[in-house]
XYZ file of C-alpha atoms in Angstrom:
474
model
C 54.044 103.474 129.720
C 54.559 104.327 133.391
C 55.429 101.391 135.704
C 52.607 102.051 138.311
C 51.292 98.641 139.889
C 48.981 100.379 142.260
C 46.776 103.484 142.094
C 46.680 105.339 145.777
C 44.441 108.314 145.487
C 43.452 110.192 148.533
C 40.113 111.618 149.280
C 40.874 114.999 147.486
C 42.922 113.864 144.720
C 39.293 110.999 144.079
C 37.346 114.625 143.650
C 38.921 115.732 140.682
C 37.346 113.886 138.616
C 33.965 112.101 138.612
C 33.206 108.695 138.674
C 31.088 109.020 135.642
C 34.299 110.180 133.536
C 36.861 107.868 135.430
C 34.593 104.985 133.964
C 33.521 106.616 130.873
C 36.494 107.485 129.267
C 38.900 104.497 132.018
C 41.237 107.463 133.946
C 42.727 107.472 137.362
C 43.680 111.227 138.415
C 47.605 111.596 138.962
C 48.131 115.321 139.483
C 46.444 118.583 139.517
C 48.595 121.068 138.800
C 45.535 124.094 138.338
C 45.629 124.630 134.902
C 47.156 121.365 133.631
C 45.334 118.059 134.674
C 47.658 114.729 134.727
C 45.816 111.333 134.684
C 46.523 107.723 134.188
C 44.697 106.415 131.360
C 44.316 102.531 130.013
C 47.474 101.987 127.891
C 44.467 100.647 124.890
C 42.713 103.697 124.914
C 42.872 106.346 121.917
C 44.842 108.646 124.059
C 44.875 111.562 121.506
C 41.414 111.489 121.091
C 40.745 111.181 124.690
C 43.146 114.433 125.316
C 40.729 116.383 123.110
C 37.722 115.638 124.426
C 38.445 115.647 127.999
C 40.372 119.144 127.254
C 36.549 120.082 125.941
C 35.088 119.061 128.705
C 37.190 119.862 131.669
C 38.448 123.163 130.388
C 42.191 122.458 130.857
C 45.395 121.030 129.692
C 45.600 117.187 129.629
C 49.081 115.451 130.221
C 47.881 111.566 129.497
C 49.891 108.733 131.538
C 49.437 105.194 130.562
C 49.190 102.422 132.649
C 47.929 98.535 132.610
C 44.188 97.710 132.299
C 45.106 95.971 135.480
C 46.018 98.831 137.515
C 43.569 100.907 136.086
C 40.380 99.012 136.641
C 41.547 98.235 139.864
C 41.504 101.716 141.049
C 38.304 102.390 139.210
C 36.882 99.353 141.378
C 38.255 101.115 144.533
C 37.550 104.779 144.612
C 34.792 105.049 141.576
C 32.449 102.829 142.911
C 29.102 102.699 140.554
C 25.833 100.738 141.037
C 23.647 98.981 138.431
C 20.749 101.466 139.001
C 23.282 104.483 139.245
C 22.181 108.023 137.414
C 25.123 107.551 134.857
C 23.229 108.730 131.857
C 25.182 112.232 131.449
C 29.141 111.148 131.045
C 29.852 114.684 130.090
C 29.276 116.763 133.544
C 31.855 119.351 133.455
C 31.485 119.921 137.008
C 33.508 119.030 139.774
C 32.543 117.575 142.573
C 34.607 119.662 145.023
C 31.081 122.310 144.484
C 28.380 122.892 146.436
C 25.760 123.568 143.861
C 22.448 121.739 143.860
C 23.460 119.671 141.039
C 26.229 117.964 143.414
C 23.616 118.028 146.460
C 21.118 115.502 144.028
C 24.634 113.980 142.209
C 25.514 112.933 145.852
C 22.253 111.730 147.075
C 21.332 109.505 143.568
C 25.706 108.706 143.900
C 24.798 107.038 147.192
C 21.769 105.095 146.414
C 22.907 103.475 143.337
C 25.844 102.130 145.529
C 23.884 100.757 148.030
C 24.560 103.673 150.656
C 22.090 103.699 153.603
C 23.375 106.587 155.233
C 24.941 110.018 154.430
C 27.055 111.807 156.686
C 28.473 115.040 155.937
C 30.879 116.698 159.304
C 32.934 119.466 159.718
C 35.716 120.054 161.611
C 37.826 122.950 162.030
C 40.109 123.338 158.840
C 38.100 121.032 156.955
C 34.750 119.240 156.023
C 33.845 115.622 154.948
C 31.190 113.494 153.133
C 31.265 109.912 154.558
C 29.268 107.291 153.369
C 28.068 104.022 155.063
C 27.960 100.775 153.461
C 27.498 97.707 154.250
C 27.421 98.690 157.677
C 31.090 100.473 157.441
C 31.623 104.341 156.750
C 34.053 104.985 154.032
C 35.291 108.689 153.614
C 33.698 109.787 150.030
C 34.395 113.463 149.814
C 36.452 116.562 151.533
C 34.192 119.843 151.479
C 36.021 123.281 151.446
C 34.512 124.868 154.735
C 33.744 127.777 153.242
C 31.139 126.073 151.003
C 29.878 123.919 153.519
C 27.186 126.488 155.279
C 25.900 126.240 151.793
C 25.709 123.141 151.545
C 24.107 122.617 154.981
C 21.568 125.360 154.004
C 20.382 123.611 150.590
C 20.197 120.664 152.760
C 17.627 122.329 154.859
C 15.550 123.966 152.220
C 14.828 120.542 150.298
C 13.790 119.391 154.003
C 11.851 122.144 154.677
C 13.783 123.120 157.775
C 14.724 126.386 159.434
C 18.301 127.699 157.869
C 18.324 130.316 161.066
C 18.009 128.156 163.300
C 21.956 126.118 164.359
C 21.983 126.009 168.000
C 19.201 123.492 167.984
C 19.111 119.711 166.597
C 16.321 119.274 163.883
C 14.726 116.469 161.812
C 13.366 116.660 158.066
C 12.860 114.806 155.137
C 13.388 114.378 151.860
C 10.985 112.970 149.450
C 11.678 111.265 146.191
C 9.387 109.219 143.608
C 10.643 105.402 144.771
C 12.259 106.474 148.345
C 12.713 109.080 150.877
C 15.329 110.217 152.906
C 15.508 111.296 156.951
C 17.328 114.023 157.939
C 19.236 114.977 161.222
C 20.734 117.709 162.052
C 22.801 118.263 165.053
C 25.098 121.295 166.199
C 28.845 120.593 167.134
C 31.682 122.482 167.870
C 32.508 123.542 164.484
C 28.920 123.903 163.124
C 26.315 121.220 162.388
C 26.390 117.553 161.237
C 23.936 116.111 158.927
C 23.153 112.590 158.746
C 21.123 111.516 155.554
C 19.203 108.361 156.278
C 18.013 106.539 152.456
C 15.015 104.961 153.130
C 13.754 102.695 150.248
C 9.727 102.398 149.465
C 10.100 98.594 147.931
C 8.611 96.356 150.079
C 9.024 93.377 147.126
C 12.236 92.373 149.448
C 10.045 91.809 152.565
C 9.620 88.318 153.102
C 10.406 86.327 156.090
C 11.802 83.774 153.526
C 14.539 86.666 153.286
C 15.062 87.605 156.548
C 17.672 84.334 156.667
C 16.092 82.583 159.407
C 17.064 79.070 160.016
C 13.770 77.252 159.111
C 13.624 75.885 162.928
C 13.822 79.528 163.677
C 11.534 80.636 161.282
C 9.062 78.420 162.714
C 9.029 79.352 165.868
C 8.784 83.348 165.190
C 5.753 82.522 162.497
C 4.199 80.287 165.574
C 4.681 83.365 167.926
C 2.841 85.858 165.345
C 0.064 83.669 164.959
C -0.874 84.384 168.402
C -4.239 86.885 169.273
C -2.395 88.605 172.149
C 1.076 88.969 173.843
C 4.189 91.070 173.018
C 6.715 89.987 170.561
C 10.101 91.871 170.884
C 13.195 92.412 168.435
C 16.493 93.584 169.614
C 19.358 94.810 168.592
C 21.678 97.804 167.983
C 20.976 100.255 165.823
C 21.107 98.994 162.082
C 20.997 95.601 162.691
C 17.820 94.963 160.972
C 15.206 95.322 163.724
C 12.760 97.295 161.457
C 13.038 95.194 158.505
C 11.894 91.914 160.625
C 9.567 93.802 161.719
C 8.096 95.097 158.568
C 8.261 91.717 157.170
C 6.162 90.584 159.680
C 3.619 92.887 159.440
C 3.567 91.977 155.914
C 2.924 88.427 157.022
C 0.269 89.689 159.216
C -1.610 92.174 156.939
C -5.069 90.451 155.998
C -8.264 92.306 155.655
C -9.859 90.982 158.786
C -7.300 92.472 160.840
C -7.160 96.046 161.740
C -3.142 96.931 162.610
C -1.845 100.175 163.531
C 1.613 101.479 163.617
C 3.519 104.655 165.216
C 7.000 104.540 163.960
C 10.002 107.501 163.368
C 10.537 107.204 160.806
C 7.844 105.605 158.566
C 10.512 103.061 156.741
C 7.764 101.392 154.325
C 4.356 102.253 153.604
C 2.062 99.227 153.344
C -0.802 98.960 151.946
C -3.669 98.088 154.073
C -2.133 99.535 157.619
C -2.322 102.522 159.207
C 0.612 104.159 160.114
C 1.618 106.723 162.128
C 4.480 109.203 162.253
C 5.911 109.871 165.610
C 5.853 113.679 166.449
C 7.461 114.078 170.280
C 7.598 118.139 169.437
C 4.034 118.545 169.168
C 3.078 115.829 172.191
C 2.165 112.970 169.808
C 4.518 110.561 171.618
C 4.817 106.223 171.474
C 2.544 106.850 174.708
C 0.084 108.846 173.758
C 0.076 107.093 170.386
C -1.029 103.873 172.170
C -3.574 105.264 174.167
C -5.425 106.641 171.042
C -4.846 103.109 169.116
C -6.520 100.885 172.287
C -9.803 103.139 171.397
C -9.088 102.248 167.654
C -10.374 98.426 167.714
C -7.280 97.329 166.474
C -6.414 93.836 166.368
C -2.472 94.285 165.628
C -0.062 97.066 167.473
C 3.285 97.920 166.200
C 5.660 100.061 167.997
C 8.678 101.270 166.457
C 10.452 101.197 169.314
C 10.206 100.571 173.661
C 12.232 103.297 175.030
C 10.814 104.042 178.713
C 8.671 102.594 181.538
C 5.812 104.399 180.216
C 6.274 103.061 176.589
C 6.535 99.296 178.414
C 3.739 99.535 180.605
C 0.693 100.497 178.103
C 2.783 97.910 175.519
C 1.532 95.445 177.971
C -1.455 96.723 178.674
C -2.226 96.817 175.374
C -1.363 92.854 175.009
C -3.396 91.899 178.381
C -6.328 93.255 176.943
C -6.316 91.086 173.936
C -3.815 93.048 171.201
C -0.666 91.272 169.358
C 1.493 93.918 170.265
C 5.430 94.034 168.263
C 7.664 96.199 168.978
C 11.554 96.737 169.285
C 14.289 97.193 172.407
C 18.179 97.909 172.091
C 19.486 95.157 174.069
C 22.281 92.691 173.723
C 20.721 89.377 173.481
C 17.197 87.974 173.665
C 17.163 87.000 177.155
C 18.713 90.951 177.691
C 15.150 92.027 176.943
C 13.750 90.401 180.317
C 16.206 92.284 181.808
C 15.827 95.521 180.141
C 12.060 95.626 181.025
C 12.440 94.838 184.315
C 14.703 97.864 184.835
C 12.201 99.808 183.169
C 9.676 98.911 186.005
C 7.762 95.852 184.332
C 6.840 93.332 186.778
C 8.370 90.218 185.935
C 4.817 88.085 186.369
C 3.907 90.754 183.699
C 6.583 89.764 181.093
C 6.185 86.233 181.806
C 2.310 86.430 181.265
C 2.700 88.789 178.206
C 6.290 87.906 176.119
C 5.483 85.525 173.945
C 9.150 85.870 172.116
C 12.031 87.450 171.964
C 14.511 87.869 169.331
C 17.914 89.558 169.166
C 19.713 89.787 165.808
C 22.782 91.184 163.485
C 23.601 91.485 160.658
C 27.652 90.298 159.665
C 29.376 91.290 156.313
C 30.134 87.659 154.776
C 33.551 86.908 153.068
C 34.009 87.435 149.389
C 34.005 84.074 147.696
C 36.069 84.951 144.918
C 39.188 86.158 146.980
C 38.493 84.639 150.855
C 41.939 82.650 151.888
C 42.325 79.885 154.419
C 44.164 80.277 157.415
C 45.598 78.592 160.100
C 44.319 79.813 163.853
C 47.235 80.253 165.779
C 47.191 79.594 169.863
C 47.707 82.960 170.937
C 45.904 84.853 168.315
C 42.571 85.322 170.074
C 42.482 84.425 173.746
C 38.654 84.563 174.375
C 37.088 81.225 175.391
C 34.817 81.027 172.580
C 37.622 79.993 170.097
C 39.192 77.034 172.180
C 38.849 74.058 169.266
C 39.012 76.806 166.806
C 42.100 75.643 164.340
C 41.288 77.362 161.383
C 38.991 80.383 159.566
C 38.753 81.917 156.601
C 40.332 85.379 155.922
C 39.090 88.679 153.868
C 41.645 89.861 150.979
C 39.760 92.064 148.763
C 39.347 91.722 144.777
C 37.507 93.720 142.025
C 33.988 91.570 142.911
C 34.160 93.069 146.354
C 35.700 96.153 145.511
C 39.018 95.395 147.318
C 37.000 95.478 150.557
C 37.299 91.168 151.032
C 33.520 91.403 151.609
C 30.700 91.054 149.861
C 27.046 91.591 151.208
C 25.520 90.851 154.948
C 23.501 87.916 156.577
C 21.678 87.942 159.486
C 22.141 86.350 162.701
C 19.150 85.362 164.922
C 18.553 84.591 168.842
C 15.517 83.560 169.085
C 14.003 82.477 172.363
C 10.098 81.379 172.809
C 8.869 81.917 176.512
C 7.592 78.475 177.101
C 5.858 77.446 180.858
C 9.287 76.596 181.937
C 11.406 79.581 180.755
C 8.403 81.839 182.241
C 8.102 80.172 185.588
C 12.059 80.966 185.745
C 11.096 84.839 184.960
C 8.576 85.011 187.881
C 11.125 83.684 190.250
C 13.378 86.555 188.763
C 16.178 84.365 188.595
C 19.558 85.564 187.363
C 20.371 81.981 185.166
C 17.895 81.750 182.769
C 20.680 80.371 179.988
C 19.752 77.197 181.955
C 16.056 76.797 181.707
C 17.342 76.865 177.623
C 18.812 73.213 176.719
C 20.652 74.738 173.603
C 21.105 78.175 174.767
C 25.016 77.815 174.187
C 24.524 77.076 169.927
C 21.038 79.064 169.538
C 22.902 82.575 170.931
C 24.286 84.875 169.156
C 27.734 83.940 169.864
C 27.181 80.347 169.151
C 26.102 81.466 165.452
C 28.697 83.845 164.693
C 30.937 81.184 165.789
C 29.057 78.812 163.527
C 29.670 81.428 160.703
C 33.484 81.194 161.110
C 33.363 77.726 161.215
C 31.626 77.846 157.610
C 34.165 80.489 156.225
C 31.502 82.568 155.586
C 32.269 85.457 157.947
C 35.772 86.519 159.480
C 36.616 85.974 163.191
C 37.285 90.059 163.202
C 33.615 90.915 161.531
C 31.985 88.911 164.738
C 34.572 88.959 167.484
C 32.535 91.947 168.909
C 29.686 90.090 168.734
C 31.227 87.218 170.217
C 32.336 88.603 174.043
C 29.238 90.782 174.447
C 27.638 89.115 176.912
């Protein structure tokens, strides 16, 4: 038995073999020598018979290295990453996955749902091309490309999306569509030829509940007070991925009765609902968030969501719309809550406007909590982190990685919320267009972002390193 403790496989040497076979038959590739194949194999397995079959099936010679169960399953946990609702039921696929043929184009696609995936990106570069895919809000480098396959692969890309193949010196958008999701496609030229970026967007809506979104309940409260209103603008920001859309599904969900008459204009359509009308944005053919809203105000609607507020023009029929008697949500990439004030007031809103109109605003993240199984304690040392947030701070918790977290030391995401109602006070301070509005907000300090991420480290459930960019944006 070779005395290997640790597995190290690089991107290339993962693509011999698929992750199907690694767990099928428990083997780690060691070598690839063209026509002879060396792998590690669990020192229990039935090596001989093993050698046979996977001679059958790969088409080469087998040289069989054994190894612990230990090191072996650890490396299966870290590069051959399966989900429970994977498409594992053909262990025999004798093809690799360094081709471009369709099969690998749907192997990849089903690969990355199954795993939890929400994007795809595939890039090339000059000698080479790459699959990356993002998870759990991280990219993690899945597959290299030979770059003489990927115009191939870019093309049967564009076919299932029903996109021009001629056509590279322009960015373009498609989808995908699948029986239980879809998938948004963008396409933009670079220096060495175009990156794709797969966006997986699931059809379940069983998931949206704002008992899920992890609100505090003193939070929750307060947004579920804000959406009972009949007019006014409710706002959610936050980069992108943070889980604008979601809250904002969920609440529409909340909302959706049969005396109300709600209309959406989103890119992309996320979730259908049942019951609302919704709109695809189409800026190439004029049908634009602006345009959208002036058709919806002659719609009777009761309920206007906007998938996002991304000009003056965009702002000022959002609040139109809400002055003339609308619940109007929609979303704004800004830092914090209170940012949003800001951010429409450089777009041209008059600040008696946003005091008469916001009835909340929200910011929110989303932070990757610590694995439970393998998280260590740690002392905080003085000098370790010098920003003012962690004076008091003497200890946090630590990621380490283990086979329950795939060796990452984290294990699924939670939300953070900032959620500020404009009360009489808070808006009398927007009409005076003051510049200190933390202070019309007695907790301001704990209900921010930054308070709560702190709050997280405090808990051990997050690391100081998952938040700390969270924690001096200001």
């Amino acid at each position: 038995m070779d005395i290997v403790k640790e597995i190290i496989l690089t991107t290339e040497e993962q693509q011999i073999i698929n992750a199907d076979l690694a767990h099928n038959y428990q083997i780690v590739p060691k070598e690839d020598k063209g026509n002879q194949l060396s792998l590690f194999i669990k020192e229990t397995a039935a090596k001989e018979a093993v050698k046979e079959e996977l001679e059958l099936i790969l088409g080469k010679t087998i040289e069989l290295h054994p190894v612990s169960a230990d090191t072996i399953n650890r490396a299966l946990i870290l590069y051959y990453r399966t989900g429970n609702s994977g498409n594992t039921e053909n262990t025999s696929k004798t093809e690799s996955f360094r081709s471009t043929s369709q099969d690998f184009l749907e192997e990849l696609i089903f690969e990355a749902k199954s795993i939890g995936s929400s994007d795809i990106h595939f890039e090339v570069f000059k000698d080479e091309a790459r699959i990356r895919y993002r998870i759990d809000g991280k990219l993690t480098e899945k597959y290299k490309v030979e770059k003489e396959n990927y115009l191939e692969l870019v093309n049967k890309i564009k076919i299932k999306s029903n996109l021009d193949i001629t056509e590279k010196r322009l960015p373009q958008d498609g989808r995908i569509n699948y029986d239980d999701f879809d998938i948004r496609v963008s396409i933009l030229p670079t220096l060495h030829g175009e990156k794709i970026v797969m966006r997986i967007l699931g059809r379940d809506t069983a998931h949206l509940s704002m008992d899920k979104l992890g609100m505090e309940q003193k939070e929750k409260e307060l947004y579920q007070e804000a959406l009972k209103a009949s007019k006014g603008i409710i706002l959610i920001s936050g980069p992108t991925g943070s889980g604008k859309t979601t809250t904002l599904y969920a609440s529409l969900k909340e909302l959706n009765k049969v005396t109300s008459n709600i209309v959406t204009v989103e890119d992309p359509i996320e979730y259908t609902l049942k019951g609302i009308n919704q709109v695809q944005l189409r800026e190439d053919i004029g049908l634009t968030f602006t345009s959208a809203l002036k058709t919806f105000l002659r719609q009777d609607p009761d309920i206007i969501m906007l998938g996002e507020i991304r000009d003056g023009a965009t702002a000022e029929m959002a609040i139109r719309a809400s002055l003339t008697g609308h619940l109007v949500l929609s979303t704004i990439h800004t830092n914090s809550a209170l940012g949003t004030i800001s951010r429409l007031i450089d777009m041209g809103v008059p600040a008696f406007l946003i005091a008469e109109t916001l009835k909340i605003s929200v910011a929110q993240r989303l932070v990757r909590k610590l694995c439970d199984s393998c998280k260590e304690h740690s002392v905080l040392k003085g000098d370790e982190y010098k920003n003012e947030a962690f004076i008091g701070l003497k200890e946090h918790w630590i990621s380490k990685g283990c086979e329950h977290c795939h060796y990452t030391g984290y294990k699924g995401r939670t939300a953070i919320y900032e959620i500020i109602p404009i009360d009489s006070e808070l808006a009398q301070e927007i009409k005076k267009n003051s510049t200190n509005l933390e202070e019309s907000i007695s907790d301001y300090t704990t209900s921010s972002l930054s308070g709560k991420a702190i709050r997280l480290v405090q808990n051990g459930i997050t690391s100081i390193e998952e938040v700390y960019s969270i924690i001096i944006e200001k």
